[in-house]
Amino acid sequence: MASKLEEEICCPVCCDIYKDPVILTCSHSVCKVCLQQFWESKGHRECPYCRRKCSKEIFQPNLALRNLCEVFLQERSKRASAGSEVLCSLHSEKLKLFCLEDKQPVCVVCQASKKHTNHKFQPVDEAVLDLKELLMIKLESLQKKLKVFEEAKLSCDETAKHVKTQAQHTEKQIMEEFEKLHQFLRDEEAARIAVLREEEEQKSQMMKRKIEKMSKGFSSLSDTIRAIEEKMRADDVTFLQNYKSTV
C-alpha cells in the first residue's frame, strides 16, 4: 500500500505523483497540465480540490513540492532496484494485474488511476496462461510454415540432383552415338553437347537461386521461432512486459 507521504504528494486530479506542481491562491497544489485540462473540461477556473474559484490564469510553480516529489521518486526507484522482484515504476507496488487495453502489467494503484479509467484487468497468473495460449497458437502457425519450407527445400534439392544426373546421362549417350559416326558428324556432336550444357547450366542456376531463397526463408523463420521460444521462457512479468513487442 502507498505510504502516507505518497498520498500527500499525489495530485488530486491524476492521482499520481505531482509533475510540475503549481500552487493556487487557496494554497492547494495541482499538476500544471492537470489544472489546465481540469479548467478546460469545467469551462471555468476553480480549485480541483476545494472548488474555490481562482482569480488568475497562471500560478507560480511550487518548487518545494516539486523537489520533494523528485527526491521521493529517486528514493523509490532505488528501493525498487534493490528488490528481487519487479515493482511498479510509479508506485513501487507489486505488479499483480495485467491491463488488457494497454497490454502491460500494473499495480493496484495504477488500476485506480485516471489513466486506466474503464480499462479491464486480469490477475497476472491468469493473463500469463491466456496470453501464452494465444502465443502458442501463433507459434504453431509458424511451425507449420517451417515444415512447408523444409518440404519445399527437400523437393528442390531432389530436382536439382535429378537435373544434373539426367544431363550427365544424356551427355554420355550423345557422345557414344557420335563416336560411331563419320567425321562430318563431329561438328553436330559438339553443337548438341554445347546446347545441352547450356540448358543444364540455366536449370542448375535457376534451382540454385530457388534453393538459396528457400534457405534464407528457412533461416529467418527458424530465428523467429527461437526468439519467441526464448521470450516464453522468461519470468511471467518480463514475458508480459515484452508480450506486445513479441506479437
Short mmCIF file of C-alpha atoms in Angstrom, two decimals:
data_model
loop_
_atom_site.label_atom_id
_atom_site.label_comp_id
_atom_site.label_asym_id
_atom_site.label_seq_id
_atom_site.Cartn_x
_atom_site.Cartn_y
_atom_site.Cartn_z
CA MET A 1 0.00 0.00 0.00
CA ALA A 2 1.23 3.51 -0.73
CA SER A 3 2.82 5.34 2.19
CA LYS A 4 1.23 8.34 3.91
CA LEU A 5 3.87 10.58 2.29
CA GLU A 6 2.95 9.28 -1.14
CA GLU A 7 -0.71 10.09 -0.52
CA GLU A 8 0.23 13.65 0.41
CA ILE A 9 2.28 14.24 -2.75
CA CYS A 10 -0.31 12.87 -5.18
CA CYS A 11 -2.18 15.24 -7.49
CA PRO A 12 -5.96 15.32 -6.75
CA VAL A 13 -6.70 15.18 -10.49
CA CYS A 14 -4.45 12.45 -11.95
CA CYS A 15 -3.87 10.67 -8.60
CA ASP A 16 -0.17 10.27 -9.49
CA ILE A 17 2.93 11.91 -8.03
CA TYR A 18 2.94 15.65 -8.82
CA LYS A 19 4.58 16.71 -12.08
CA ASP A 20 5.42 20.44 -12.32
CA PRO A 21 3.02 21.38 -9.45
CA VAL A 22 1.67 24.93 -9.20
CA ILE A 23 0.23 26.47 -6.04
CA LEU A 24 -3.23 28.11 -6.16
CA THR A 25 -4.48 31.08 -4.14
CA CYS A 26 -6.28 28.65 -1.83
CA SER A 27 -2.86 27.07 -1.04
CA HIS A 28 -3.68 23.77 -2.74
CA SER A 29 -1.31 22.38 -5.37
CA VAL A 30 -2.09 20.68 -8.69
CA CYS A 31 -0.03 19.44 -11.65
CA LYS A 32 0.21 22.26 -14.17
CA VAL A 33 -1.09 20.13 -17.06
CA CYS A 34 -3.84 18.61 -14.90
CA LEU A 35 -5.03 22.07 -13.87
CA GLN A 36 -5.29 23.24 -17.48
CA GLN A 37 -7.18 20.11 -18.52
CA PHE A 38 -9.49 20.39 -15.50
CA TRP A 39 -10.34 24.00 -16.32
CA GLU A 40 -10.98 23.15 -19.97
CA SER A 41 -13.37 20.35 -19.01
CA LYS A 42 -15.21 22.53 -16.44
CA GLY A 43 -15.40 25.65 -18.59
CA HIS A 44 -14.43 27.88 -15.64
CA ARG A 45 -11.50 28.24 -13.22
CA GLU A 46 -11.75 26.64 -9.79
CA CYS A 47 -9.56 24.57 -7.47
CA PRO A 48 -9.98 20.82 -8.23
CA TYR A 49 -9.57 20.09 -4.53
CA CYS A 50 -11.76 22.63 -2.66
CA ARG A 51 -13.74 24.05 -5.65
CA ARG A 52 -12.85 27.62 -4.68
CA LYS A 53 -12.85 29.97 -7.67
CA CYS A 54 -9.45 31.06 -8.98
CA SER A 55 -8.94 34.66 -9.99
CA LYS A 56 -5.77 34.11 -12.01
CA GLU A 57 -4.95 32.04 -15.11
CA ILE A 58 -1.26 31.48 -14.32
CA PHE A 59 0.14 30.42 -10.93
CA GLN A 60 3.63 30.16 -9.52
CA PRO A 61 5.32 26.74 -9.51
CA ASN A 62 5.51 25.02 -6.14
CA LEU A 63 9.26 24.44 -6.20
CA ALA A 64 9.47 22.91 -2.73
CA LEU A 65 6.79 20.34 -3.55
CA ARG A 66 8.38 19.60 -6.92
CA ASN A 67 11.77 18.96 -5.29
CA LEU A 68 10.15 16.74 -2.66
CA CYS A 69 8.46 14.66 -5.38
CA GLU A 70 11.71 14.28 -7.29
CA VAL A 71 13.55 13.08 -4.18
CA PHE A 72 10.70 10.68 -3.36
CA LEU A 73 10.74 9.19 -6.89
CA GLN A 74 14.52 8.79 -6.79
CA GLU A 75 14.43 7.02 -3.44
CA ARG A 76 11.57 4.80 -4.55
CA SER A 77 13.45 3.89 -7.71
CA LYS A 78 16.50 2.92 -5.64
CA ARG A 79 14.37 0.73 -3.38
CA ALA A 80 12.76 -0.94 -6.37
CA SER A 81 16.19 -1.60 -7.94
CA ALA A 82 17.44 -3.15 -4.72
CA GLY A 83 14.48 -5.57 -4.50
CA SER A 84 14.44 -9.00 -6.12
CA GLU A 85 11.08 -8.65 -7.83
CA VAL A 86 9.87 -6.18 -10.44
CA LEU A 87 7.82 -3.33 -8.94
CA CYS A 88 5.68 -0.59 -10.47
CA SER A 89 7.95 2.27 -11.56
CA LEU A 90 5.34 4.82 -10.47
CA HIS A 91 4.10 3.42 -7.17
CA SER A 92 6.68 0.77 -6.08
CA GLU A 93 3.85 -1.73 -5.67
CA LYS A 94 3.82 -5.35 -6.87
CA LEU A 95 2.61 -5.81 -10.43
CA LYS A 96 -0.35 -8.04 -9.65
CA LEU A 97 -2.67 -7.08 -12.54
CA PHE A 98 -2.49 -7.02 -16.33
CA CYS A 99 -4.24 -4.22 -18.26
CA LEU A 100 -6.00 -5.79 -21.26
CA GLU A 101 -6.20 -2.44 -23.10
CA ASP A 102 -2.55 -1.34 -22.66
CA LYS A 103 -1.16 -4.90 -22.69
CA GLN A 104 1.08 -4.12 -19.70
CA PRO A 105 1.33 -5.36 -16.06
CA VAL A 106 0.20 -2.77 -13.49
CA CYS A 107 -0.21 -2.42 -9.72
CA VAL A 108 -3.42 -1.84 -7.78
CA VAL A 109 -2.69 1.89 -7.52
CA CYS A 110 -2.37 2.12 -11.31
CA GLN A 111 -5.72 0.34 -11.63
CA ALA A 112 -7.43 3.13 -9.70
CA SER A 113 -5.66 5.93 -11.57
CA LYS A 114 -7.27 8.15 -14.20
CA LYS A 115 -5.00 6.70 -16.87
CA HIS A 116 -6.73 3.32 -16.61
CA THR A 117 -10.34 4.53 -16.31
CA ASN A 118 -12.80 1.94 -17.73
CA HIS A 119 -9.94 -0.46 -18.52
CA LYS A 120 -10.31 -4.19 -17.96
CA PHE A 121 -7.77 -6.13 -15.88
CA GLN A 122 -6.77 -9.72 -15.19
CA PRO A 123 -4.64 -11.18 -12.41
CA VAL A 124 -1.10 -11.72 -13.67
CA ASP A 125 -1.25 -15.53 -13.38
CA GLU A 126 -4.47 -15.71 -15.41
CA ALA A 127 -3.14 -13.29 -18.03
CA VAL A 128 0.02 -15.35 -18.42
CA LEU A 129 -1.99 -18.51 -19.13
CA ASP A 130 -4.33 -16.80 -21.61
CA LEU A 131 -1.62 -14.93 -23.48
CA LYS A 132 0.71 -17.92 -23.64
CA GLU A 133 -2.17 -19.91 -25.10
CA LEU A 134 -2.67 -17.24 -27.77
CA LEU A 135 1.05 -17.14 -28.47
CA MET A 136 1.17 -20.91 -28.75
CA ILE A 137 -1.49 -20.76 -31.50
CA LYS A 138 0.65 -18.25 -33.40
CA LEU A 139 3.75 -20.35 -32.77
CA GLU A 140 2.04 -23.44 -34.17
CA SER A 141 1.25 -21.49 -37.34
CA LEU A 142 4.92 -20.53 -37.71
CA GLN A 143 5.99 -24.12 -37.11
CA LYS A 144 3.64 -25.29 -39.87
CA LYS A 145 5.19 -22.73 -42.22
CA LEU A 146 8.63 -24.01 -41.28
CA LYS A 147 7.58 -27.54 -42.16
CA VAL A 148 6.32 -26.36 -45.57
CA PHE A 149 9.67 -24.63 -46.15
CA GLU A 150 11.54 -27.81 -45.23
CA GLU A 151 9.47 -29.94 -47.61
CA ALA A 152 9.82 -27.43 -50.43
CA LYS A 153 13.58 -27.21 -49.96
CA LEU A 154 13.88 -31.01 -49.99
CA SER A 155 11.91 -31.13 -53.23
CA CYS A 156 14.20 -28.51 -54.77
CA ASP A 157 17.30 -30.44 -53.70
CA GLU A 158 15.97 -33.62 -55.32
CA THR A 159 15.03 -31.78 -58.51
CA ALA A 160 18.47 -30.21 -58.80
CA LYS A 161 20.12 -33.60 -58.31
CA HIS A 162 17.84 -35.15 -60.96
CA VAL A 163 18.64 -32.38 -63.47
CA LYS A 164 22.37 -32.93 -63.05
CA THR A 165 22.12 -36.74 -63.24
CA GLN A 166 19.84 -36.60 -66.27
CA ALA A 167 22.18 -34.19 -68.05
CA GLN A 168 25.21 -36.41 -67.37
CA HIS A 169 23.39 -39.48 -68.65
CA THR A 170 22.23 -37.71 -71.82
CA GLU A 171 25.74 -36.38 -72.47
CA LYS A 172 27.16 -39.90 -72.27
CA GLN A 173 24.59 -41.24 -74.74
CA ILE A 174 25.24 -38.45 -77.22
CA MET A 175 29.00 -38.96 -77.05
CA GLU A 176 28.61 -42.76 -77.64
CA GLU A 177 26.34 -42.22 -80.66
CA PHE A 178 28.52 -39.61 -82.30
CA GLU A 179 31.67 -41.70 -81.78
CA LYS A 180 30.23 -44.23 -84.23
CA LEU A 181 29.55 -41.65 -86.91
CA HIS A 182 31.88 -40.21 -89.50
CA GLN A 183 33.96 -37.07 -89.09
CA PHE A 184 31.35 -34.84 -90.79
CA LEU A 185 29.01 -35.51 -87.80
CA ARG A 186 31.56 -34.40 -85.17
CA ASP A 187 30.54 -30.73 -85.56
CA GLU A 188 26.95 -31.74 -84.91
CA GLU A 189 28.09 -33.67 -81.85
CA ALA A 190 29.90 -30.67 -80.40
CA ALA A 191 26.92 -28.37 -81.09
CA ARG A 192 24.41 -30.62 -79.36
CA ILE A 193 26.64 -31.08 -76.34
CA ALA A 194 27.07 -27.29 -76.07
CA VAL A 195 23.29 -26.78 -76.16
CA LEU A 196 22.76 -29.47 -73.57
CA ARG A 197 25.36 -27.99 -71.21
CA GLU A 198 23.87 -24.54 -71.59
CA GLU A 199 20.44 -25.91 -70.72
CA GLU A 200 21.91 -27.73 -67.73
CA GLU A 201 23.63 -24.55 -66.55
CA GLN A 202 20.45 -22.50 -66.88
CA LYS A 203 18.39 -25.05 -64.98
CA SER A 204 21.08 -25.52 -62.33
CA GLN A 205 21.38 -21.76 -61.81
CA MET A 206 17.61 -21.44 -61.57
CA MET A 207 17.42 -24.19 -58.96
CA LYS A 208 20.43 -22.74 -57.12
CA ARG A 209 18.70 -19.38 -56.79
CA LYS A 210 15.50 -21.05 -55.65
CA ILE A 211 17.38 -23.13 -53.06
CA GLU A 212 19.20 -20.03 -51.77
CA LYS A 213 15.88 -18.22 -51.42
CA MET A 214 14.41 -21.19 -49.55
CA SER A 215 17.47 -21.32 -47.26
CA LYS A 216 17.09 -17.64 -46.34
CA GLY A 217 13.41 -18.11 -45.57
CA PHE A 218 14.21 -21.24 -43.54
CA SER A 219 16.89 -19.41 -41.54
CA SER A 220 14.69 -16.34 -40.92
CA LEU A 221 11.75 -18.43 -39.76
CA SER A 222 13.99 -20.53 -37.50
CA ASP A 223 15.41 -17.38 -35.89
CA THR A 224 11.90 -16.03 -35.31
CA ILE A 225 10.75 -19.25 -33.65
CA ARG A 226 13.86 -19.40 -31.43
CA ALA A 227 13.35 -15.76 -30.38
CA ILE A 228 9.70 -16.39 -29.44
CA GLU A 229 10.54 -19.56 -27.53
CA GLU A 230 13.26 -17.66 -25.65
CA LYS A 231 10.80 -14.93 -24.63
CA MET A 232 8.29 -17.55 -23.47
CA ARG A 233 10.91 -19.00 -21.11
CA ALA A 234 11.28 -15.65 -19.34
CA ASP A 235 9.66 -14.97 -15.97
CA ASP A 236 5.98 -14.01 -16.00
CA VAL A 237 6.29 -10.27 -15.60
CA THR A 238 9.14 -9.95 -18.13
CA PHE A 239 7.10 -12.06 -20.53
CA LEU A 240 4.11 -9.78 -20.13
CA GLN A 241 6.21 -6.64 -20.45
CA ASN A 242 7.61 -7.90 -23.76
CA TYR A 243 4.41 -9.53 -25.00
CA LYS A 244 3.22 -6.63 -27.14
CA SER A 245 6.52 -6.26 -28.98
CA THR A 246 6.82 -10.09 -29.31
CA VAL A 247 3.46 -10.34 -31.09
#
